[in-house]
Amino acid sequence: MKEIKSIGVLTSGGDAPGMNAAIRAVTRSAIFQGWRVFGIYRGWEGLINGDIKEFTSSSVSNTIQRGGTILKTARSDEFRTPEGRKKAYDNMIKFGIDALVVIGGNGSLAGAQALAREYDVPVIGLPGTIDNDLYGTDSTIGYDTALNTIVECVDRIRDTATSHDRIFFVEVMGRDAGFLAQNSAIASGAEAAIIPEEQTNIDQLAQFIGRGFRKSKNSSIVIVSESKKDGGAMHYAERVRNEYPQYDVRVTILGHLQRGGTPTAYDRILASRLGVAAIEALNEGQRNVMIGVKNDQIVYVPISKAIKLDKPVDKELIDCLAILSI
């Protein structure tokens, strides 16, 4: 196996709070190891176009508290093609990059896996996504911050809702995973969460309406996972208007508000630990693994498993919300 002397680090896909803490940790850990570090701007697109700059320790100074990503991020259709990946690999050779640390979600790690398979490149993935949907890790970088942002927003919505007999549908991100919706519903005292994991089992709206509203409650908040399949919160609000016209309905879609902001202490610590562990993994000869955390311990998860296997929402959380929302 070729000795590693320099690494590249990139962020890809949607940004997540804590990515800068991860970049900082990867950079400084690699320099501590005696390796050179190259920051690759705008994700896979930047690797294709040679948008690459050598980093020093000072390059990541004063970044741990910043949201977003100093390396920028972009989607890359070209990288999905063999020709695009060939350009990316050629630039790794040109800049003398021996291994990559890729910070991102499912799509980003799938790209890393493709490059590793085609060119035998050592790649380490870090789970950077607010959706918390990567298998093998209890939490992903950015999830805790996004969760806290949602709870703060729902608290404010509740303030304005208390004098109206209304149902408020609040749509949150999560793609095909209900972690943000389920846990923000518990944390904000919402009456229900409508999540993808439960859609095949029951009519979640009918179940919620069927409970009725307590007389002591003069508003109800339902957290809904965004969904391309059924249209998310707007779909359920329309159903209420058609099927239960006695209720007044409002919709709030939080959108990209959830992605921004200063990362929480938890996300900063998680990102820092994972970044250090990424360099340790490369130094041990590991490749094509995602660094995760299980029961507060660092774990190595094959990237193939991290992106292919479903991460289930704990049924206990679903039961917890049902009990507390009576």
mmCIF file of C-alpha atoms in Angstrom:
data_model
loop_
_atom_site.group_PDB
_atom_site.id
_atom_site.type_symbol
_atom_site.label_atom_id
_atom_site.label_comp_id
_atom_site.label_asym_id
_atom_site.label_seq_id
_atom_site.Cartn_x
_atom_site.Cartn_y
_atom_site.Cartn_z
ATOM 1 C CA MET A 1 0.000 0.000 0.000
ATOM 2 C CA LYS A 2 1.318 3.419 -0.975
ATOM 3 C CA GLU A 3 2.465 5.567 1.934
ATOM 4 C CA ILE A 4 0.220 8.562 2.527
ATOM 5 C CA LYS A 5 2.003 11.900 2.514
ATOM 6 C CA SER A 6 -0.808 14.258 1.585
ATOM 7 C CA ILE A 7 -4.610 14.270 1.733
ATOM 8 C CA GLY A 8 -7.456 16.213 0.206
ATOM 9 C CA VAL A 9 -10.553 17.244 2.121
ATOM 10 C CA LEU A 10 -13.866 18.279 0.592
ATOM 11 C CA THR A 11 -17.479 18.932 1.525
ATOM 12 C CA SER A 12 -20.208 17.838 -0.836
ATOM 13 C CA GLY A 13 -23.984 17.921 -1.118
ATOM 14 C CA GLY A 14 -26.072 19.981 1.280
ATOM 15 C CA ASP A 15 -24.170 22.040 3.855
ATOM 16 C CA ALA A 16 -24.523 21.187 7.538
ATOM 17 C CA PRO A 17 -23.522 23.106 10.684
ATOM 18 C CA GLY A 18 -20.305 21.609 12.041
ATOM 19 C CA MET A 19 -18.696 20.946 8.670
ATOM 20 C CA ASN A 20 -16.124 23.657 9.390
ATOM 21 C CA ALA A 21 -15.259 22.014 12.697
ATOM 22 C CA ALA A 22 -14.681 18.771 10.779
ATOM 23 C CA ILE A 23 -12.508 20.491 8.141
ATOM 24 C CA ARG A 24 -10.504 22.080 10.937
ATOM 25 C CA ALA A 25 -10.023 18.771 12.741
ATOM 26 C CA VAL A 26 -9.013 16.907 9.580
ATOM 27 C CA THR A 27 -6.575 19.643 8.585
ATOM 28 C CA ARG A 28 -4.832 19.993 11.919
ATOM 29 C CA SER A 29 -4.747 16.245 12.608
ATOM 30 C CA ALA A 30 -3.134 15.592 9.237
ATOM 31 C CA ILE A 31 -0.564 18.350 9.773
ATOM 32 C CA PHE A 32 0.132 16.914 13.234
ATOM 33 C CA GLN A 33 0.769 13.603 11.457
ATOM 34 C CA GLY A 34 3.282 15.318 9.168
ATOM 35 C CA TRP A 35 1.089 15.215 6.075
ATOM 36 C CA ARG A 36 0.260 17.956 3.605
ATOM 37 C CA VAL A 37 -3.389 18.994 3.330
ATOM 38 C CA PHE A 38 -5.243 20.261 0.290
ATOM 39 C CA GLY A 39 -8.616 21.941 0.619
ATOM 40 C CA ILE A 40 -10.823 21.082 -2.351
ATOM 41 C CA TYR A 41 -13.404 23.784 -3.032
ATOM 42 C CA ARG A 42 -16.975 23.139 -4.224
ATOM 43 C CA GLY A 43 -16.968 19.401 -3.639
ATOM 44 C CA TRP A 44 -16.487 16.931 -6.467
ATOM 45 C CA GLU A 45 -16.904 19.736 -8.991
ATOM 46 C CA GLY A 46 -13.843 21.435 -7.524
ATOM 47 C CA LEU A 47 -11.799 18.235 -7.743
ATOM 48 C CA ILE A 48 -12.741 17.941 -11.425
ATOM 49 C CA ASN A 49 -11.848 21.590 -12.136
ATOM 50 C CA GLY A 50 -8.701 21.748 -9.994
ATOM 51 C CA ASP A 51 -10.195 24.261 -7.531
ATOM 52 C CA ILE A 52 -7.681 23.151 -4.918
ATOM 53 C CA LYS A 53 -5.510 25.017 -2.406
ATOM 54 C CA GLU A 54 -2.952 23.799 0.110
ATOM 55 C CA PHE A 55 -4.050 24.362 3.698
ATOM 56 C CA THR A 56 -1.995 25.266 6.739
ATOM 57 C CA SER A 57 -3.090 25.262 10.355
ATOM 58 C CA SER A 58 -3.969 28.946 10.089
ATOM 59 C CA SER A 59 -6.232 28.225 7.098
ATOM 60 C CA VAL A 60 -8.794 26.813 9.517
ATOM 61 C CA SER A 61 -8.328 29.316 12.348
ATOM 62 C CA ASN A 62 -11.504 30.953 13.655
ATOM 63 C CA THR A 63 -13.770 28.564 11.774
ATOM 64 C CA ILE A 64 -15.100 26.146 14.401
ATOM 65 C CA GLN A 65 -17.989 28.470 15.308
ATOM 66 C CA ARG A 66 -19.064 29.187 11.736
ATOM 67 C CA GLY A 67 -22.015 27.541 10.013
ATOM 68 C CA GLY A 68 -21.938 26.401 6.402
ATOM 69 C CA THR A 69 -18.617 25.285 4.926
ATOM 70 C CA ILE A 70 -15.522 27.345 4.169
ATOM 71 C CA LEU A 71 -14.753 24.902 1.341
ATOM 72 C CA LYS A 72 -18.116 25.655 -0.299
ATOM 73 C CA THR A 73 -20.208 22.863 -1.734
ATOM 74 C CA ALA A 74 -21.882 22.067 -5.037
ATOM 75 C CA ARG A 75 -23.743 19.293 -6.782
ATOM 76 C CA SER A 76 -21.785 17.723 -9.643
ATOM 77 C CA ASP A 77 -23.545 15.960 -12.490
ATOM 78 C CA GLU A 78 -20.199 15.507 -14.259
ATOM 79 C CA PHE A 79 -18.775 13.486 -11.373
ATOM 80 C CA ARG A 80 -21.580 10.964 -11.876
ATOM 81 C CA THR A 81 -19.936 10.016 -15.185
ATOM 82 C CA PRO A 82 -16.771 7.890 -15.628
ATOM 83 C CA GLU A 83 -15.231 10.771 -17.586
ATOM 84 C CA GLY A 84 -15.844 13.173 -14.706
ATOM 85 C CA ARG A 85 -14.302 10.812 -12.172
ATOM 86 C CA LYS A 86 -11.276 10.371 -14.457
ATOM 87 C CA LYS A 87 -10.740 14.157 -14.423
ATOM 88 C CA ALA A 88 -11.040 14.155 -10.635
ATOM 89 C CA TYR A 89 -8.479 11.368 -10.287
ATOM 90 C CA ASP A 90 -6.100 13.091 -12.716
ATOM 91 C CA ASN A 91 -6.173 16.185 -10.509
ATOM 92 C CA MET A 92 -5.390 14.061 -7.454
ATOM 93 C CA ILE A 93 -2.281 12.869 -9.278
ATOM 94 C CA LYS A 94 -1.433 16.397 -10.420
ATOM 95 C CA PHE A 95 -1.579 17.815 -6.890
ATOM 96 C CA GLY A 96 0.005 14.751 -5.269
ATOM 97 C CA ILE A 97 -3.079 13.889 -3.203
ATOM 98 C CA ASP A 98 -2.790 10.325 -1.888
ATOM 99 C CA ALA A 99 -6.123 10.018 -0.051
ATOM 100 C CA LEU A 100 -9.418 11.831 0.402
ATOM 101 C CA VAL A 101 -11.584 12.747 3.375
ATOM 102 C CA VAL A 102 -15.126 13.394 2.156
ATOM 103 C CA ILE A 103 -17.617 15.175 4.421
ATOM 104 C CA GLY A 104 -21.227 14.827 3.336
ATOM 105 C CA GLY A 105 -24.329 12.710 3.154
ATOM 106 C CA ASN A 106 -25.517 9.707 1.204
ATOM 107 C CA GLY A 107 -24.798 11.035 -2.283
ATOM 108 C CA SER A 108 -21.387 12.383 -1.335
ATOM 109 C CA LEU A 109 -20.276 9.063 0.114
ATOM 110 C CA ALA A 110 -21.669 7.185 -2.888
ATOM 111 C CA GLY A 111 -19.414 9.347 -5.071
ATOM 112 C CA ALA A 112 -16.457 8.568 -2.827
ATOM 113 C CA GLN A 113 -17.184 4.858 -3.126
ATOM 114 C CA ALA A 114 -17.300 5.055 -6.932
ATOM 115 C CA LEU A 115 -13.953 6.860 -7.120
ATOM 116 C CA ALA A 116 -12.358 4.422 -4.667
ATOM 117 C CA ARG A 117 -13.521 1.407 -6.661
ATOM 118 C CA GLU A 118 -12.366 2.719 -10.027
ATOM 119 C CA TYR A 119 -8.959 4.070 -9.000
ATOM 120 C CA ASP A 120 -8.073 2.277 -5.750
ATOM 121 C CA VAL A 121 -7.995 5.576 -3.876
ATOM 122 C CA PRO A 122 -8.056 5.488 -0.052
ATOM 123 C CA VAL A 123 -11.191 7.351 0.976
ATOM 124 C CA ILE A 124 -12.589 8.111 4.428
ATOM 125 C CA GLY A 125 -16.131 9.455 4.801
ATOM 126 C CA LEU A 126 -17.461 11.705 7.541
ATOM 127 C CA PRO A 127 -21.255 11.820 8.009
ATOM 128 C CA GLY A 128 -22.168 15.451 7.366
ATOM 129 C CA THR A 129 -25.934 15.854 6.954
ATOM 130 C CA ILE A 130 -28.730 17.365 9.019
ATOM 131 C CA ASP A 131 -30.969 14.419 8.075
ATOM 132 C CA ASN A 132 -29.189 11.932 10.385
ATOM 133 C CA ASP A 133 -30.003 9.188 7.874
ATOM 134 C CA LEU A 134 -26.651 7.418 7.485
ATOM 135 C CA TYR A 135 -26.511 3.876 8.807
ATOM 136 C CA GLY A 136 -23.917 2.995 11.440
ATOM 137 C CA THR A 137 -23.705 6.243 13.386
ATOM 138 C CA ASP A 138 -25.944 7.481 16.182
ATOM 139 C CA SER A 139 -25.655 11.067 14.978
ATOM 140 C CA THR A 140 -24.446 12.946 11.916
ATOM 141 C CA ILE A 141 -22.659 16.295 11.817
ATOM 142 C CA GLY A 142 -25.272 19.070 11.726
ATOM 143 C CA TYR A 143 -28.233 17.065 12.985
ATOM 144 C CA ASP A 144 -28.173 18.401 16.549
ATOM 145 C CA THR A 145 -27.940 22.019 15.399
ATOM 146 C CA ALA A 146 -30.799 21.602 12.916
ATOM 147 C CA LEU A 147 -32.901 19.918 15.593
ATOM 148 C CA ASN A 148 -32.371 22.826 17.977
ATOM 149 C CA THR A 149 -33.208 25.328 15.230
ATOM 150 C CA ILE A 150 -36.490 23.540 14.500
ATOM 151 C CA VAL A 151 -37.443 23.438 18.170
ATOM 152 C CA GLU A 152 -36.779 27.159 18.538
ATOM 153 C CA CYS A 153 -38.972 27.885 15.509
ATOM 154 C CA VAL A 154 -41.801 25.648 16.713
ATOM 155 C CA ASP A 155 -41.691 27.310 20.128
ATOM 156 C CA ARG A 156 -42.238 30.661 18.417
ATOM 157 C CA ILE A 157 -45.083 29.274 16.313
ATOM 158 C CA ARG A 158 -46.692 27.924 19.473
ATOM 159 C CA ASP A 159 -46.574 31.406 21.008
ATOM 160 C CA THR A 160 -48.709 32.776 18.186
ATOM 161 C CA ALA A 161 -50.993 29.742 18.068
ATOM 162 C CA THR A 162 -52.248 29.616 21.634
ATOM 163 C CA SER A 163 -55.242 31.907 21.065
ATOM 164 C CA HIS A 164 -56.547 30.087 17.966
ATOM 165 C CA ASP A 165 -58.309 26.772 17.503
ATOM 166 C CA ARG A 166 -56.016 25.775 14.675
ATOM 167 C CA ILE A 167 -53.923 22.923 13.431
ATOM 168 C CA PHE A 168 -50.446 24.063 12.454
ATOM 169 C CA PHE A 169 -48.519 21.808 10.086
ATOM 170 C CA VAL A 170 -44.786 22.542 10.299
ATOM 171 C CA GLU A 171 -42.690 20.959 7.548
ATOM 172 C CA VAL A 172 -39.092 20.054 8.309
ATOM 173 C CA MET A 173 -36.272 18.544 6.266
ATOM 174 C CA GLY A 174 -35.140 14.943 6.425
ATOM 175 C CA ARG A 175 -35.550 13.661 2.882
ATOM 176 C CA ASP A 176 -36.670 10.039 3.397
ATOM 177 C CA ALA A 177 -35.911 9.966 7.132
ATOM 178 C CA GLY A 178 -38.079 11.105 10.033
ATOM 179 C CA PHE A 179 -35.434 11.761 12.699
ATOM 180 C CA LEU A 180 -35.747 15.559 12.621
ATOM 181 C CA ALA A 181 -39.551 15.443 12.631
ATOM 182 C CA GLN A 182 -39.887 12.804 15.330
ATOM 183 C CA ASN A 183 -37.399 14.259 17.789
ATOM 184 C CA SER A 184 -38.344 17.898 17.235
ATOM 185 C CA ALA A 185 -41.971 16.928 17.885
ATOM 186 C CA ILE A 186 -41.010 15.400 21.232
ATOM 187 C CA ALA A 187 -38.740 18.325 22.172
ATOM 188 C CA SER A 188 -41.265 21.008 21.228
ATOM 189 C CA GLY A 189 -44.307 19.331 22.750
ATOM 190 C CA ALA A 190 -45.995 18.913 19.371
ATOM 191 C CA GLU A 191 -49.155 16.853 19.178
ATOM 192 C CA ALA A 192 -47.960 14.584 16.375
ATOM 193 C CA ALA A 193 -45.216 13.819 13.858
ATOM 194 C CA ILE A 194 -45.882 12.512 10.358
ATOM 195 C CA ILE A 195 -42.802 10.634 9.192
ATOM 196 C CA PRO A 196 -41.904 8.467 6.165
ATOM 197 C CA GLU A 197 -41.137 5.412 8.288
ATOM 198 C CA GLU A 198 -44.764 5.131 9.418
ATOM 199 C CA GLN A 199 -46.549 5.984 6.173
ATOM 200 C CA THR A 200 -46.842 2.391 4.987
ATOM 201 C CA ASN A 201 -48.365 1.237 8.266
ATOM 202 C CA ILE A 202 -51.156 3.653 9.098
ATOM 203 C CA ASP A 203 -52.953 6.789 7.982
ATOM 204 C CA GLN A 204 -51.099 9.109 10.333
ATOM 205 C CA LEU A 205 -53.397 12.065 9.722
ATOM 206 C CA ALA A 206 -56.549 10.036 10.442
ATOM 207 C CA GLN A 207 -54.930 8.666 13.587
ATOM 208 C CA PHE A 208 -54.075 12.177 14.786
ATOM 209 C CA ILE A 209 -57.527 13.600 14.025
ATOM 210 C CA GLY A 210 -59.117 10.543 15.607
ATOM 211 C CA ARG A 211 -57.603 11.383 18.978
ATOM 212 C CA GLY A 212 -59.588 14.613 19.058
ATOM 213 C CA PHE A 213 -58.385 17.761 20.813
ATOM 214 C CA ARG A 214 -58.420 18.198 24.544
ATOM 215 C CA LYS A 215 -60.495 21.136 25.695
ATOM 216 C CA SER A 216 -57.486 22.515 27.498
ATOM 217 C CA LYS A 217 -55.596 22.734 24.202
ATOM 218 C CA ASN A 218 -56.414 25.636 21.950
ATOM 219 C CA SER A 219 -53.862 24.802 19.261
ATOM 220 C CA SER A 220 -52.267 21.722 17.804
ATOM 221 C CA ILE A 221 -48.910 21.462 16.085
ATOM 222 C CA VAL A 222 -48.001 18.593 13.757
ATOM 223 C CA ILE A 223 -44.426 18.218 12.518
ATOM 224 C CA VAL A 224 -44.267 16.777 8.996
ATOM 225 C CA SER A 225 -41.220 15.384 7.189
ATOM 226 C CA GLU A 226 -40.779 16.872 3.735
ATOM 227 C CA SER A 227 -41.752 14.337 1.089
ATOM 228 C CA LYS A 228 -41.676 14.261 -2.697
ATOM 229 C CA LYS A 229 -44.047 11.284 -2.601
ATOM 230 C CA ASP A 230 -47.031 12.950 -0.949
ATOM 231 C CA GLY A 231 -46.231 16.661 -0.959
ATOM 232 C CA GLY A 232 -45.394 17.117 2.718
ATOM 233 C CA ALA A 233 -47.227 19.612 4.930
ATOM 234 C CA MET A 234 -49.222 21.202 2.099
ATOM 235 C CA HIS A 235 -50.661 17.806 1.217
ATOM 236 C CA TYR A 236 -51.852 17.139 4.768
ATOM 237 C CA ALA A 237 -53.255 20.641 5.181
ATOM 238 C CA GLU A 238 -55.255 20.184 2.000
ATOM 239 C CA ARG A 239 -56.535 16.841 3.246
ATOM 240 C CA VAL A 240 -57.760 18.461 6.461
ATOM 241 C CA ARG A 241 -59.547 21.192 4.493
ATOM 242 C CA ASN A 242 -61.281 18.557 2.369
ATOM 243 C CA GLU A 243 -61.908 15.792 4.899
ATOM 244 C CA TYR A 244 -62.205 17.729 8.180
ATOM 245 C CA PRO A 245 -63.493 21.193 7.184
ATOM 246 C CA GLN A 246 -64.399 22.020 10.789
ATOM 247 C CA TYR A 247 -60.717 22.710 11.517
ATOM 248 C CA ASP A 248 -58.768 25.850 10.683
ATOM 249 C CA VAL A 249 -55.367 24.994 9.213
ATOM 250 C CA ARG A 250 -52.053 26.811 8.768
ATOM 251 C CA VAL A 251 -48.780 25.643 7.195
ATOM 252 C CA THR A 252 -45.201 26.693 7.923
ATOM 253 C CA ILE A 253 -42.370 25.305 5.811
ATOM 254 C CA LEU A 254 -39.055 25.919 7.575
ATOM 255 C CA GLY A 255 -36.960 25.076 4.504
ATOM 256 C CA HIS A 256 -33.303 26.108 4.403
ATOM 257 C CA LEU A 257 -33.646 27.994 7.665
ATOM 258 C CA GLN A 258 -32.809 24.628 9.259
ATOM 259 C CA ARG A 259 -29.407 24.337 7.560
ATOM 260 C CA GLY A 260 -27.817 27.548 8.756
ATOM 261 C CA GLY A 261 -26.605 28.929 12.028
ATOM 262 C CA THR A 262 -23.825 28.476 14.541
ATOM 263 C CA PRO A 263 -23.219 24.794 15.299
ATOM 264 C CA THR A 264 -24.086 23.570 18.777
ATOM 265 C CA ALA A 265 -21.383 22.434 21.176
ATOM 266 C CA TYR A 266 -22.434 18.833 20.500
ATOM 267 C CA ASP A 267 -21.945 19.193 16.746
ATOM 268 C CA ARG A 268 -18.576 20.924 17.221
ATOM 269 C CA ILE A 269 -17.341 18.131 19.490
ATOM 270 C CA LEU A 270 -18.739 15.375 17.254
ATOM 271 C CA ALA A 271 -17.173 16.896 14.131
ATOM 272 C CA SER A 272 -13.842 17.366 15.901
ATOM 273 C CA ARG A 273 -13.767 13.776 17.126
ATOM 274 C CA LEU A 274 -14.704 12.377 13.730
ATOM 275 C CA GLY A 275 -12.129 14.550 11.960
ATOM 276 C CA VAL A 276 -9.309 13.366 14.191
ATOM 277 C CA ALA A 277 -10.505 9.770 13.828
ATOM 278 C CA ALA A 278 -10.477 10.079 10.019
ATOM 279 C CA ILE A 279 -6.740 10.762 10.007
ATOM 280 C CA GLU A 280 -6.124 8.001 12.555
ATOM 281 C CA ALA A 281 -8.050 5.614 10.299
ATOM 282 C CA LEU A 282 -5.922 6.496 7.263
ATOM 283 C CA ASN A 283 -2.773 6.112 9.357
ATOM 284 C CA GLU A 284 -3.947 2.618 10.350
ATOM 285 C CA GLY A 285 -4.410 1.665 6.700
ATOM 286 C CA GLN A 286 -8.193 1.870 6.741
ATOM 287 C CA ARG A 287 -9.939 2.766 3.496
ATOM 288 C CA ASN A 288 -13.464 3.108 2.167
ATOM 289 C CA VAL A 289 -14.991 3.479 5.611
ATOM 290 C CA MET A 290 -17.215 6.111 7.175
ATOM 291 C CA ILE A 291 -16.283 7.271 10.653
ATOM 292 C CA GLY A 292 -19.280 7.143 12.963
ATOM 293 C CA VAL A 293 -20.109 7.175 16.652
ATOM 294 C CA LYS A 294 -22.073 4.429 18.430
ATOM 295 C CA ASN A 295 -22.761 4.615 22.149
ATOM 296 C CA ASP A 296 -20.265 7.498 22.284
ATOM 297 C CA GLN A 297 -17.476 5.338 20.804
ATOM 298 C CA ILE A 298 -15.781 5.915 17.440
ATOM 299 C CA VAL A 299 -16.613 3.181 14.908
ATOM 300 C CA TYR A 300 -15.585 2.383 11.332
ATOM 301 C CA VAL A 301 -18.514 1.607 9.017
ATOM 302 C CA PRO A 302 -17.949 0.349 5.456
ATOM 303 C CA ILE A 303 -19.183 3.102 3.141
ATOM 304 C CA SER A 304 -21.182 0.502 1.216
ATOM 305 C CA LYS A 305 -23.193 -0.261 4.372
ATOM 306 C CA ALA A 306 -23.528 3.371 5.441
ATOM 307 C CA ILE A 307 -25.225 4.370 2.193
ATOM 308 C CA LYS A 308 -27.228 1.225 1.432
ATOM 309 C CA LEU A 309 -28.713 0.101 4.735
ATOM 310 C CA ASP A 310 -31.714 1.911 6.213
ATOM 311 C CA LYS A 311 -31.366 3.557 9.593
ATOM 312 C CA PRO A 312 -34.655 3.019 11.435
ATOM 313 C CA VAL A 313 -36.370 5.500 13.729
ATOM 314 C CA ASP A 314 -36.617 3.995 17.215
ATOM 315 C CA LYS A 315 -40.172 2.749 17.786
ATOM 316 C CA GLU A 316 -39.783 3.841 21.402
ATOM 317 C CA LEU A 317 -39.641 7.475 20.228
ATOM 318 C CA ILE A 318 -42.883 7.053 18.281
ATOM 319 C CA ASP A 319 -44.584 5.558 21.338
ATOM 320 C CA CYS A 320 -43.144 8.292 23.553
ATOM 321 C CA LEU A 321 -44.689 11.063 21.456
ATOM 322 C CA ALA A 322 -48.057 9.281 21.312
ATOM 323 C CA ILE A 323 -48.165 9.016 25.103
ATOM 324 C CA LEU A 324 -47.080 12.598 25.776
ATOM 325 C CA SER A 325 -49.399 14.230 23.246
ATOM 326 C CA ILE A 326 -52.717 13.201 24.841
#
